[in-house]
């Protein structure tokens, strides 16, 4: 079989490419990790074809098939399941997998993303436009580029249960969600972004798999109790080669087949691995081998710099500047804010960290808005203060969708679980999360399963705030060096970068910019 170029497995990929790979000869190669199975077959067009066992629990075979054919894997002659590495789930998480030929994608090469010029715009495909699709993002790309954005960052797009959700509970993480427009829709969006001069970053999740994951469990021991549970479910067992390949080949797929320009890896503190070579270090090496120049960015909510120090990642999220600013602006001290004090000295400390553009900072992001009980955003005056610090800082700034014009619609936690038990558990658990938070009555917490919770979170785009536009234009010209002067009693901060001066007064909620 002569595989298409996209199906080439990197040199250090020990298993062969997972999933279903069509060739030019009217056949396709199927490969799956199924350590728990004694026999594995693929169901194609009403016929079953037995796969041959390889090393370490991998199974493979080549059979007549074409792009567009539906298939399932059959384990031990009984249960039929979609492909854990499916590239297309047109009928959702309980439908068959479908053979995809990404060699037909026409995606313009993206711009070179320089870290010291990176300005990231985080968006959720379902709420960004009225259409809620990949195509719905395209009409606003030019205005984002003109504002000074250099890359959009998509919240996770892998197939998850139902039609709506944040995406972090994905099950078929290599298959762009059909509700968003599926694989072709994502390819069109990446192409349009590149044509507009924007890079595309993709949020990926390797710390857990969403609930309703019985299909994956049937194939092999994906999970382990060696580390206890993550906040979202069982930990993945990256000591198993098949689990490592499931994650790493997913990362390679986005940069190779969809020409995505970088990845943002969710909550890496919860990616546990006691292997000699941490899975996220191996992932970074192989992503760069698949697409030299692709960025690997980690979300690390605490002062843990392993992504930069040990794993070779380009940058990492760090929330501590956000938390200090939020306390100074709102006085809130519930939950994780209790570890911060919001003093001018603490803000100055965060602003003078030495990592520079390797730290991604924000005034708001999906977590800091959506994980509030009501999903409410900062009021406009307070938001402008936070934005001024973030955009003027020497760090990599991230804007959350709508903040450029002061969006007032909330971004609430919404789901569409199709399993009634999981749906009820999510609905009942959400109010309990905020039982100890001041000012939040359980009855006021929106029902995550309700359609109106999702609809309420849609944007109503407006022209960008002039201060936002001015600061984003200005930062391109500023030297990296930052001087910080504070007055703790007056609650004021003055920042200087070259000849530019930013003065912020917390008590009067004013921002002055001299440049």
CSV table of C-alpha atoms in Angstrom, one decimal:
chain,number,residue,atom,x,y,z
A,1,UNK,CA,0.0,0.0,0.0
A,2,UNK,CA,1.3,3.5,-0.8
A,3,UNK,CA,0.1,5.8,1.9
A,4,UNK,CA,-0.5,9.4,1.3
A,5,UNK,CA,2.1,11.9,2.6
A,6,UNK,CA,-0.1,12.9,5.6
A,7,UNK,CA,-0.1,9.3,6.8
A,8,UNK,CA,3.7,9.2,7.3
A,9,UNK,CA,4.6,8.3,10.8
A,10,UNK,CA,7.5,10.3,12.3
A,11,UNK,CA,10.8,8.5,12.9
A,12,UNK,CA,10.3,8.3,16.7
A,13,UNK,CA,6.7,7.1,16.4
A,14,UNK,CA,7.1,3.4,17.5
A,15,UNK,CA,3.6,2.2,16.8
A,16,UNK,CA,2.7,3.3,13.3
A,17,UNK,CA,0.0,5.9,12.6
A,18,UNK,CA,-3.2,5.2,14.6
A,19,UNK,CA,-6.7,5.4,13.1
A,20,UNK,CA,-7.8,4.8,9.5
A,21,UNK,CA,-5.5,6.0,6.7
A,22,UNK,CA,-6.7,5.9,3.1
A,23,UNK,CA,-4.3,5.2,0.3
A,24,UNK,CA,-4.3,5.9,-3.5
A,25,UNK,CA,-4.9,2.2,-4.2
A,26,UNK,CA,-8.5,2.0,-3.0
A,27,UNK,CA,-7.6,0.5,0.3
A,28,UNK,CA,-7.1,1.9,3.8
A,29,UNK,CA,-4.8,0.9,6.7
A,30,UNK,CA,-6.5,0.5,10.1
A,31,UNK,CA,-4.4,0.6,13.3
A,32,UNK,CA,-5.7,0.7,16.9
A,33,UNK,CA,-4.3,0.1,20.4
A,34,UNK,CA,-6.4,-2.6,22.0
A,35,UNK,CA,-4.3,-4.2,24.7
A,36,UNK,CA,-7.4,-5.6,26.5
A,37,UNK,CA,-8.7,-7.5,23.4
A,38,UNK,CA,-7.9,-11.1,22.3
A,39,UNK,CA,-9.1,-10.4,18.7
A,40,UNK,CA,-9.9,-7.1,16.8
A,41,UNK,CA,-11.8,-6.7,13.6
A,42,UNK,CA,-13.0,-3.7,11.6
A,43,UNK,CA,-16.7,-3.6,10.5
A,44,UNK,CA,-16.8,-2.1,7.0
A,45,UNK,CA,-19.9,-2.0,4.8
A,46,UNK,CA,-21.5,-5.0,6.5
A,47,UNK,CA,-18.3,-7.1,6.5
A,48,UNK,CA,-15.8,-7.9,9.2
A,49,UNK,CA,-12.0,-8.0,8.6
A,50,UNK,CA,-9.6,-9.3,11.2
A,51,UNK,CA,-6.7,-7.2,12.2
A,52,UNK,CA,-3.3,-8.7,12.9
A,53,UNK,CA,-1.7,-8.3,16.3
A,54,UNK,CA,1.5,-6.3,16.6
A,55,UNK,CA,3.7,-5.5,19.6
A,56,UNK,CA,2.5,-3.7,22.8
A,57,UNK,CA,-1.2,-4.2,22.1
A,58,UNK,CA,-1.4,-2.6,18.7
A,59,UNK,CA,-3.5,-4.2,15.9
A,60,UNK,CA,-3.4,-3.4,12.2
A,61,UNK,CA,-4.6,-4.4,8.8
A,62,UNK,CA,-5.2,-3.1,5.2
A,63,UNK,CA,-8.6,-3.6,3.6
A,64,UNK,CA,-10.5,-2.2,0.6
A,65,UNK,CA,-12.1,1.2,1.7
A,66,UNK,CA,-12.4,4.8,0.6
A,67,UNK,CA,-12.8,8.2,2.1
A,68,UNK,CA,-16.4,8.5,3.3
A,69,UNK,CA,-16.8,4.9,4.3
A,70,UNK,CA,-18.1,4.3,7.8
A,71,UNK,CA,-16.4,1.8,10.1
A,72,UNK,CA,-16.3,0.5,13.7
A,73,UNK,CA,-13.8,-1.7,15.5
A,74,UNK,CA,-15.1,-5.1,16.9
A,75,UNK,CA,-13.5,-6.4,20.0
A,76,UNK,CA,-13.4,-10.1,20.8
A,77,UNK,CA,-16.2,-10.7,18.3
A,78,UNK,CA,-18.7,-8.8,20.4
A,79,UNK,CA,-18.8,-5.1,21.2
A,80,UNK,CA,-18.5,-2.6,18.3
A,81,UNK,CA,-17.0,0.8,19.0
A,82,UNK,CA,-15.9,3.9,17.1
A,83,UNK,CA,-12.2,4.4,16.6
A,84,UNK,CA,-10.5,6.0,19.6
A,85,UNK,CA,-8.4,8.0,17.1
A,86,UNK,CA,-11.3,8.7,14.7
A,87,UNK,CA,-10.8,11.7,12.5
A,88,UNK,CA,-14.5,12.1,11.7
A,89,UNK,CA,-17.6,11.4,13.8
A,90,UNK,CA,-20.4,12.8,11.7
A,91,UNK,CA,-23.1,11.3,13.9
A,92,UNK,CA,-21.5,12.2,17.2
A,93,UNK,CA,-20.0,10.1,19.9
A,94,UNK,CA,-22.3,7.1,19.5
A,95,UNK,CA,-22.2,6.9,15.7
A,96,UNK,CA,-19.6,5.1,13.5
A,97,UNK,CA,-16.3,6.6,12.6
A,98,UNK,CA,-15.9,7.7,9.0
A,99,UNK,CA,-12.8,7.5,6.8
A,100,UNK,CA,-11.3,10.9,6.1
A,101,UNK,CA,-8.8,11.9,3.5
A,102,UNK,CA,-7.2,15.2,4.6
A,103,UNK,CA,-4.9,15.2,1.6
A,104,UNK,CA,-7.8,17.0,-0.1
A,105,UNK,CA,-7.7,20.0,2.3
A,106,UNK,CA,-6.5,23.2,0.7
A,107,UNK,CA,-4.9,25.2,3.5
A,108,UNK,CA,-2.7,28.2,2.9
A,109,UNK,CA,0.5,28.2,4.9
A,110,UNK,CA,0.3,30.3,8.1
A,111,UNK,CA,2.4,33.2,9.2
A,112,UNK,CA,5.5,32.7,11.2
A,113,UNK,CA,4.5,33.3,14.9
A,114,UNK,CA,7.2,35.1,16.8
A,115,UNK,CA,6.7,34.7,20.5
A,116,UNK,CA,7.7,38.3,21.3
A,117,UNK,CA,5.1,39.6,18.8
A,118,UNK,CA,2.3,37.2,19.8
A,119,UNK,CA,-1.1,38.6,20.7
A,120,UNK,CA,-3.6,35.8,21.3
A,121,UNK,CA,-7.4,35.9,21.0
A,122,UNK,CA,-9.2,33.0,22.7
A,123,UNK,CA,-12.6,32.1,21.3
A,124,UNK,CA,-15.3,29.5,21.7
A,125,UNK,CA,-16.6,28.4,18.3
A,126,UNK,CA,-20.1,27.8,19.4
A,127,UNK,CA,-20.7,31.2,21.1
A,128,UNK,CA,-18.5,33.4,18.9
A,129,UNK,CA,-21.1,33.9,16.2
A,130,UNK,CA,-24.8,33.4,15.7
A,131,UNK,CA,-24.1,30.4,13.5
A,132,UNK,CA,-21.9,28.8,16.1
A,133,UNK,CA,-19.7,27.1,13.5
A,134,UNK,CA,-16.2,27.3,12.1
A,135,UNK,CA,-17.5,29.2,9.1
A,136,UNK,CA,-19.2,31.7,11.5
A,137,UNK,CA,-15.8,32.8,12.8
A,138,UNK,CA,-14.4,33.7,9.3
A,139,UNK,CA,-16.2,37.1,8.8
A,140,UNK,CA,-14.5,38.7,11.8
A,141,UNK,CA,-10.9,37.6,11.1
A,142,UNK,CA,-9.9,40.7,9.3
A,143,UNK,CA,-11.0,43.0,12.0
A,144,UNK,CA,-9.1,41.0,14.6
A,145,UNK,CA,-6.0,41.2,12.6
A,146,UNK,CA,-6.4,45.0,12.1
A,147,UNK,CA,-6.9,45.3,15.9
A,148,UNK,CA,-3.4,43.8,16.5
A,149,UNK,CA,-4.3,40.1,17.1
A,150,UNK,CA,-1.6,37.8,15.6
A,151,UNK,CA,-3.3,34.4,16.4
A,152,UNK,CA,-6.7,33.1,17.3
A,153,UNK,CA,-6.9,30.3,19.9
A,154,UNK,CA,-9.8,27.9,19.5
A,155,UNK,CA,-11.1,26.3,22.7
A,156,UNK,CA,-11.2,22.4,22.2
A,157,UNK,CA,-13.0,21.3,19.0
A,158,UNK,CA,-12.8,17.5,19.3
A,159,UNK,CA,-16.1,15.6,19.3
A,160,UNK,CA,-17.9,15.7,22.7
A,161,UNK,CA,-21.4,14.5,23.7
A,162,UNK,CA,-24.2,16.5,22.4
A,163,UNK,CA,-24.3,19.7,20.4
A,164,UNK,CA,-22.9,22.3,22.8
A,165,UNK,CA,-20.2,22.4,25.5
A,166,UNK,CA,-16.9,24.0,26.3
A,167,UNK,CA,-15.0,21.1,24.6
A,168,UNK,CA,-12.9,20.0,27.5
A,169,UNK,CA,-14.9,16.8,28.0
A,170,UNK,CA,-14.1,15.5,24.5
A,171,UNK,CA,-14.2,11.8,23.7
A,172,UNK,CA,-13.1,11.6,20.1
A,173,UNK,CA,-10.4,14.3,20.3
A,174,UNK,CA,-9.0,13.9,16.7
A,175,UNK,CA,-12.5,14.4,15.1
A,176,UNK,CA,-13.6,18.1,14.8
A,177,UNK,CA,-17.1,18.4,16.2
A,178,UNK,CA,-19.8,17.9,13.6
A,179,UNK,CA,-21.9,20.7,15.2
A,180,UNK,CA,-19.1,23.1,14.4
A,181,UNK,CA,-18.8,22.0,10.8
A,182,UNK,CA,-16.6,18.9,11.1
A,183,UNK,CA,-13.2,18.4,9.5
A,184,UNK,CA,-13.9,20.4,6.3
A,185,UNK,CA,-15.1,23.3,8.4
A,186,UNK,CA,-12.0,23.4,10.5
A,187,UNK,CA,-9.8,23.2,7.4
A,188,UNK,CA,-11.7,26.2,5.9
A,189,UNK,CA,-11.3,28.2,9.1
A,190,UNK,CA,-7.5,27.6,9.3
A,191,UNK,CA,-7.2,28.5,5.6
A,192,UNK,CA,-9.2,31.7,6.0
A,193,UNK,CA,-7.2,32.7,9.1
A,194,UNK,CA,-3.9,32.2,7.3
A,195,UNK,CA,-5.1,34.2,4.4
A,196,UNK,CA,-6.0,37.0,6.8
A,197,UNK,CA,-2.5,36.9,8.2
A,198,UNK,CA,-3.5,35.2,11.5
A,199,UNK,CA,-2.0,32.1,13.1
A,200,UNK,CA,-4.3,29.5,14.6
A,201,UNK,CA,-3.6,27.9,18.0
A,202,UNK,CA,-5.7,25.0,19.2
A,203,UNK,CA,-6.6,24.1,22.8
A,204,UNK,CA,-6.0,20.4,23.5
A,205,UNK,CA,-6.7,18.2,26.5
A,206,UNK,CA,-4.5,15.4,27.7
A,207,UNK,CA,-5.2,15.4,31.4
A,208,UNK,CA,-8.5,13.4,31.3
A,209,UNK,CA,-11.1,12.1,28.9
A,210,UNK,CA,-14.7,13.2,29.3
A,211,UNK,CA,-17.4,11.1,31.0
A,212,UNK,CA,-19.4,8.5,29.0
A,213,UNK,CA,-16.0,7.0,27.9
A,214,UNK,CA,-17.0,3.3,28.0
A,215,UNK,CA,-15.8,3.0,24.4
A,216,UNK,CA,-12.2,3.8,25.2
A,217,UNK,CA,-12.3,1.6,28.3
A,218,UNK,CA,-13.2,-1.4,26.0
A,219,UNK,CA,-9.9,-1.1,24.1
A,220,UNK,CA,-7.4,-1.0,26.9
A,221,UNK,CA,-6.2,0.4,30.3
A,222,UNK,CA,-6.3,4.1,29.5
A,223,UNK,CA,-6.7,5.1,33.1
A,224,UNK,CA,-4.7,4.6,36.3
A,225,UNK,CA,-5.3,5.2,40.0
A,226,UNK,CA,-1.6,5.6,40.8
A,227,UNK,CA,-2.0,9.4,41.1
A,228,UNK,CA,-5.5,9.6,42.4
A,229,UNK,CA,-8.1,11.4,40.4
A,230,UNK,CA,-7.8,14.7,38.5
A,231,UNK,CA,-10.4,17.4,39.3
A,232,UNK,CA,-12.3,16.1,36.2
A,233,UNK,CA,-12.0,12.4,36.4
A,234,UNK,CA,-9.5,9.5,36.3
A,235,UNK,CA,-5.9,10.2,35.4
A,236,UNK,CA,-4.6,8.8,32.1
A,237,UNK,CA,-1.8,6.2,32.3
A,238,UNK,CA,1.0,7.5,30.1
A,239,UNK,CA,3.2,4.6,31.1
A,240,UNK,CA,1.2,2.7,28.5
A,241,UNK,CA,2.6,3.2,25.0
A,242,UNK,CA,-0.8,3.2,23.5
A,243,UNK,CA,-2.0,6.0,25.7
A,244,UNK,CA,1.1,8.1,24.9
A,245,UNK,CA,0.5,7.6,21.2
A,246,UNK,CA,-3.2,8.5,21.5
A,247,UNK,CA,-2.1,11.9,22.9
A,248,UNK,CA,1.0,12.6,21.0
A,249,UNK,CA,-0.4,11.6,17.6
A,250,UNK,CA,-3.4,13.8,18.3
A,251,UNK,CA,-1.0,16.7,18.8
A,252,UNK,CA,0.8,15.8,15.6
A,253,UNK,CA,-2.4,15.5,13.6
A,254,UNK,CA,-3.5,19.1,14.2
A,255,UNK,CA,-0.2,20.6,13.1
A,256,UNK,CA,0.3,18.2,10.2
A,257,UNK,CA,-3.1,17.7,8.7
A,258,UNK,CA,-4.8,21.0,9.6
A,259,UNK,CA,-1.7,23.2,9.5
A,260,UNK,CA,-2.5,24.6,12.9
A,261,UNK,CA,0.3,26.9,14.1
A,262,UNK,CA,0.5,25.8,17.7
A,263,UNK,CA,-1.2,24.1,20.6
A,264,UNK,CA,-2.3,25.2,24.0
A,265,UNK,CA,-2.2,22.2,26.4
A,266,UNK,CA,-4.9,22.3,29.0
A,267,UNK,CA,-4.0,22.1,32.8
A,268,UNK,CA,-0.7,20.4,32.5
A,269,UNK,CA,-0.3,20.2,36.2
A,270,UNK,CA,-2.8,17.3,36.0
A,271,UNK,CA,-0.9,15.4,33.3
A,272,UNK,CA,0.8,12.9,35.6
A,273,UNK,CA,3.5,10.7,34.2
A,274,UNK,CA,6.1,8.7,36.1
A,275,UNK,CA,8.0,7.6,32.9
A,276,UNK,CA,11.6,8.6,32.5
A,277,UNK,CA,10.7,10.8,29.6
A,278,UNK,CA,7.6,12.9,30.5
A,279,UNK,CA,4.9,12.5,27.8
A,280,UNK,CA,4.7,16.3,27.4
A,281,UNK,CA,8.4,16.5,26.7
A,282,UNK,CA,8.1,13.8,24.0
A,283,UNK,CA,5.0,15.5,22.6
A,284,UNK,CA,6.9,18.8,22.2
A,285,UNK,CA,9.7,17.1,20.3
A,286,UNK,CA,7.4,15.3,18.0
A,287,UNK,CA,5.2,18.3,17.3
A,288,UNK,CA,8.2,20.2,16.2
A,289,UNK,CA,9.4,17.3,14.1
A,290,UNK,CA,6.0,17.2,12.4
A,291,UNK,CA,5.8,21.0,12.0
A,292,UNK,CA,9.0,23.0,12.7
A,293,UNK,CA,8.0,26.4,14.0
A,294,UNK,CA,4.7,25.2,15.7
A,295,UNK,CA,4.3,26.6,19.2
A,296,UNK,CA,3.7,24.4,22.2
A,297,UNK,CA,2.1,26.4,25.1
A,298,UNK,CA,1.1,24.9,28.4
A,299,UNK,CA,-1.6,26.0,30.8
A,300,UNK,CA,0.0,26.0,34.3
A,301,UNK,CA,-2.1,27.9,36.9
A,302,UNK,CA,0.6,27.9,39.5
A,303,UNK,CA,4.3,28.7,39.9
A,304,UNK,CA,5.5,25.5,38.3
A,305,UNK,CA,7.9,26.1,35.5
A,306,UNK,CA,8.5,22.5,34.3
A,307,UNK,CA,7.0,23.3,30.9
A,308,UNK,CA,9.7,25.8,30.2
A,309,UNK,CA,12.5,24.3,32.3
A,310,UNK,CA,12.1,20.6,31.7
A,311,UNK,CA,9.7,19.9,28.8
A,312,UNK,CA,10.9,22.3,26.2
A,313,UNK,CA,7.7,24.2,25.7
A,314,UNK,CA,7.7,27.6,24.2
A,315,UNK,CA,5.5,29.4,26.7
A,316,UNK,CA,3.0,28.8,29.5
A,317,UNK,CA,-0.1,30.4,30.9
A,318,UNK,CA,0.3,31.8,34.4
A,319,UNK,CA,-2.8,33.1,36.2
A,320,UNK,CA,-1.1,34.8,39.2
A,321,UNK,CA,-1.1,38.3,37.6
A,322,UNK,CA,-4.8,37.9,36.8
A,323,UNK,CA,-5.5,36.9,40.4
A,324,UNK,CA,-3.7,39.8,42.0
A,325,UNK,CA,-5.4,42.3,39.6
A,326,UNK,CA,-8.8,40.7,40.2
A,327,UNK,CA,-8.5,41.0,44.0
A,328,UNK,CA,-7.3,44.6,43.7
A,329,UNK,CA,-10.3,45.4,41.5
A,330,UNK,CA,-13.1,43.5,43.2
A,331,UNK,CA,-12.0,42.6,46.7
A,332,UNK,CA,-13.1,39.0,46.1
A,333,UNK,CA,-11.1,36.5,48.2
A,334,UNK,CA,-13.1,33.2,47.7
A,335,UNK,CA,-11.6,30.0,46.4
A,336,UNK,CA,-8.2,30.2,44.8
A,337,UNK,CA,-8.1,33.9,45.3
A,338,UNK,CA,-7.5,33.3,49.1
A,339,UNK,CA,-3.8,32.7,48.3
A,340,UNK,CA,-3.3,36.2,46.9
A,341,UNK,CA,-3.6,39.7,48.4
A,342,UNK,CA,-4.1,42.1,45.6
A,343,UNK,CA,-1.5,44.6,47.0
A,344,UNK,CA,0.4,46.9,44.7
A,345,UNK,CA,3.6,45.2,45.7
A,346,UNK,CA,2.2,41.8,44.7
A,347,UNK,CA,1.1,43.2,41.3
A,348,UNK,CA,4.6,44.7,40.9
A,349,UNK,CA,6.1,41.4,41.7
A,350,UNK,CA,4.1,39.6,39.0
A,351,UNK,CA,4.8,42.3,36.4
A,352,UNK,CA,8.6,41.9,36.9
A,353,UNK,CA,8.9,38.2,36.4
A,354,UNK,CA,11.9,37.4,34.3
A,355,UNK,CA,10.2,35.0,31.8
A,356,UNK,CA,8.9,37.8,29.6
A,357,UNK,CA,7.0,36.6,26.5
A,358,UNK,CA,7.2,33.0,27.7
A,359,UNK,CA,4.3,33.9,30.1
A,360,UNK,CA,0.8,34.2,28.7
A,361,UNK,CA,-1.3,36.5,30.8
A,362,UNK,CA,-4.8,37.9,30.6
A,363,UNK,CA,-7.4,40.2,32.0
A,364,UNK,CA,-10.0,37.5,31.4
A,365,UNK,CA,-10.1,34.0,29.9
A,366,UNK,CA,-12.7,31.3,29.6
A,367,UNK,CA,-11.9,29.9,33.1
A,368,UNK,CA,-11.8,33.2,34.9
A,369,UNK,CA,-15.2,34.2,33.5
A,370,UNK,CA,-16.9,30.8,32.9
A,371,UNK,CA,-15.9,29.3,36.2
A,372,UNK,CA,-17.7,32.0,38.1
A,373,UNK,CA,-21.1,30.9,39.3
A,374,UNK,CA,-22.9,33.3,36.9
A,375,UNK,CA,-20.2,33.5,34.3
A,376,UNK,CA,-20.2,37.3,34.7
A,377,UNK,CA,-17.4,39.4,33.3
A,378,UNK,CA,-15.6,42.3,34.9
A,379,UNK,CA,-17.5,45.6,34.7
A,380,UNK,CA,-16.2,47.9,32.0
A,381,UNK,CA,-14.2,50.3,34.1
A,382,UNK,CA,-12.5,47.5,36.0
A,383,UNK,CA,-11.9,45.6,32.8
A,384,UNK,CA,-10.1,48.6,31.3
A,385,UNK,CA,-7.7,48.7,34.3
A,386,UNK,CA,-6.9,45.0,34.0
A,387,UNK,CA,-6.4,45.3,30.2
A,388,UNK,CA,-4.1,48.2,30.6
A,389,UNK,CA,-1.7,46.1,32.8
A,390,UNK,CA,-1.9,43.0,30.5
A,391,UNK,CA,-1.4,44.8,27.2
A,392,UNK,CA,1.4,47.1,28.5
A,393,UNK,CA,3.2,44.2,30.2
A,394,UNK,CA,6.2,42.5,28.5
A,395,UNK,CA,4.4,39.2,28.6
A,396,UNK,CA,2.3,37.6,25.9
A,397,UNK,CA,-1.2,39.0,26.2
A,398,UNK,CA,-4.4,36.9,25.7
A,399,UNK,CA,-7.8,38.5,25.0
A,400,UNK,CA,-10.9,36.5,25.7
A,401,UNK,CA,-13.6,36.8,23.1
A,402,UNK,CA,-15.5,40.1,23.3
A,403,UNK,CA,-13.3,41.8,25.8
A,404,UNK,CA,-11.9,44.1,23.0
A,405,UNK,CA,-15.2,46.0,23.1
A,406,UNK,CA,-16.4,45.2,26.7
A,407,UNK,CA,-18.9,42.4,26.0
A,408,UNK,CA,-21.5,42.3,28.7
A,409,UNK,CA,-23.0,38.9,27.9
A,410,UNK,CA,-21.8,36.3,30.4
A,411,UNK,CA,-19.8,33.2,29.4
A,412,UNK,CA,-21.5,30.5,31.4
A,413,UNK,CA,-20.8,26.9,31.9
A,414,UNK,CA,-23.0,24.9,29.5
A,415,UNK,CA,-23.2,21.2,28.5
A,416,UNK,CA,-25.4,18.9,26.5
A,417,UNK,CA,-24.7,15.5,27.9
A,418,UNK,CA,-26.7,12.8,26.2
A,419,UNK,CA,-26.4,10.3,29.1
A,420,UNK,CA,-29.3,11.2,31.5
A,421,UNK,CA,-27.3,10.2,34.6
A,422,UNK,CA,-24.3,12.4,33.6
A,423,UNK,CA,-26.7,15.2,32.7
A,424,UNK,CA,-28.4,15.1,36.1
A,425,UNK,CA,-25.1,14.8,37.9
A,426,UNK,CA,-23.7,17.9,36.1
A,427,UNK,CA,-26.9,19.8,36.8
A,428,UNK,CA,-26.9,18.9,40.5
A,429,UNK,CA,-23.2,19.3,41.0
A,430,UNK,CA,-22.8,22.8,39.6
A,431,UNK,CA,-24.5,24.6,42.5
A,432,UNK,CA,-22.6,22.6,45.0
A,433,UNK,CA,-19.3,23.9,43.6
A,434,UNK,CA,-20.3,27.4,44.8
A,435,UNK,CA,-21.9,26.5,48.2
A,436,UNK,CA,-19.0,28.1,50.1
A,437,UNK,CA,-18.8,31.3,48.0
A,438,UNK,CA,-20.1,34.5,49.4
A,439,UNK,CA,-22.9,36.1,47.4
A,440,UNK,CA,-24.0,33.1,45.3
A,441,UNK,CA,-27.3,31.5,46.1
A,442,UNK,CA,-27.5,27.9,44.7
A,443,UNK,CA,-30.8,28.7,43.0
A,444,UNK,CA,-29.1,31.4,40.9
A,445,UNK,CA,-26.5,29.2,39.4
A,446,UNK,CA,-27.6,28.5,35.7
A,447,UNK,CA,-28.6,25.0,34.7
A,448,UNK,CA,-25.7,23.9,32.5
A,449,UNK,CA,-27.9,21.6,30.5
A,450,UNK,CA,-30.4,24.3,29.6
A,451,UNK,CA,-30.2,25.6,26.0
A,452,UNK,CA,-30.7,29.1,27.2
A,453,UNK,CA,-27.5,29.0,29.3
A,454,UNK,CA,-25.6,28.4,26.0
A,455,UNK,CA,-27.6,31.0,24.1
A,456,UNK,CA,-27.1,33.6,26.8
A,457,UNK,CA,-23.3,33.2,26.3
A,458,UNK,CA,-23.4,34.3,22.6
A,459,UNK,CA,-21.5,37.5,21.7
A,460,UNK,CA,-23.0,40.7,20.4
A,461,UNK,CA,-20.0,42.2,18.5
A,462,UNK,CA,-19.2,45.9,18.7
A,463,UNK,CA,-16.3,48.1,17.5
A,464,UNK,CA,-13.2,47.7,19.7
A,465,UNK,CA,-12.5,50.1,22.6
A,466,UNK,CA,-10.0,52.8,21.5
A,467,UNK,CA,-7.8,52.1,24.6
A,468,UNK,CA,-7.5,48.5,23.6
A,469,UNK,CA,-6.6,49.3,20.0
A,470,UNK,CA,-4.1,52.0,21.1
A,471,UNK,CA,-2.3,49.7,23.6
A,472,UNK,CA,-2.1,46.8,21.1
A,473,UNK,CA,-0.7,49.1,18.4
A,474,UNK,CA,1.8,50.6,20.9
A,475,UNK,CA,3.2,47.3,22.3
A,476,UNK,CA,4.7,46.5,18.9
A,477,UNK,CA,7.1,49.5,19.3
A,478,UNK,CA,7.9,49.2,23.0
A,479,UNK,CA,11.3,47.9,24.4
A,480,UNK,CA,11.0,44.7,26.6
A,481,UNK,CA,12.3,46.5,29.7
A,482,UNK,CA,9.6,47.5,32.2
A,483,UNK,CA,10.0,49.9,35.2
A,484,UNK,CA,7.3,49.6,37.9
A,485,UNK,CA,6.6,52.3,40.5
A,486,UNK,CA,3.9,51.8,43.2
A,487,UNK,CA,2.2,53.8,45.9
A,488,UNK,CA,0.6,51.2,48.2
A,489,UNK,CA,-1.4,53.8,50.2
A,490,UNK,CA,-2.8,55.6,47.2
A,491,UNK,CA,-3.3,52.2,45.4
A,492,UNK,CA,-1.6,53.5,42.2
A,493,UNK,CA,0.9,51.9,39.8
A,494,UNK,CA,3.0,53.6,37.2
A,495,UNK,CA,4.6,51.5,34.4
A,496,UNK,CA,7.3,52.7,32.0
A,497,UNK,CA,8.5,51.0,28.8
A,498,UNK,CA,10.9,53.4,27.0
A,499,UNK,CA,9.2,56.7,26.6
A,500,UNK,CA,5.7,55.3,27.2
A,501,UNK,CA,4.1,55.7,30.6
A,502,UNK,CA,1.0,54.0,31.9
A,503,UNK,CA,-0.6,55.3,35.2
A,504,UNK,CA,-3.3,53.3,36.9
A,505,UNK,CA,-5.4,54.4,39.8
A,506,UNK,CA,-7.4,51.6,41.4
A,507,UNK,CA,-9.5,53.7,43.8
A,508,UNK,CA,-10.6,56.1,41.1
A,509,UNK,CA,-10.6,53.4,38.3
A,510,UNK,CA,-8.7,55.5,35.9
A,511,UNK,CA,-6.0,54.8,33.3
A,512,UNK,CA,-3.7,57.4,31.8
A,513,UNK,CA,-1.4,56.6,28.9
A,514,UNK,CA,1.4,58.9,27.7
A,515,UNK,CA,3.0,57.7,24.5
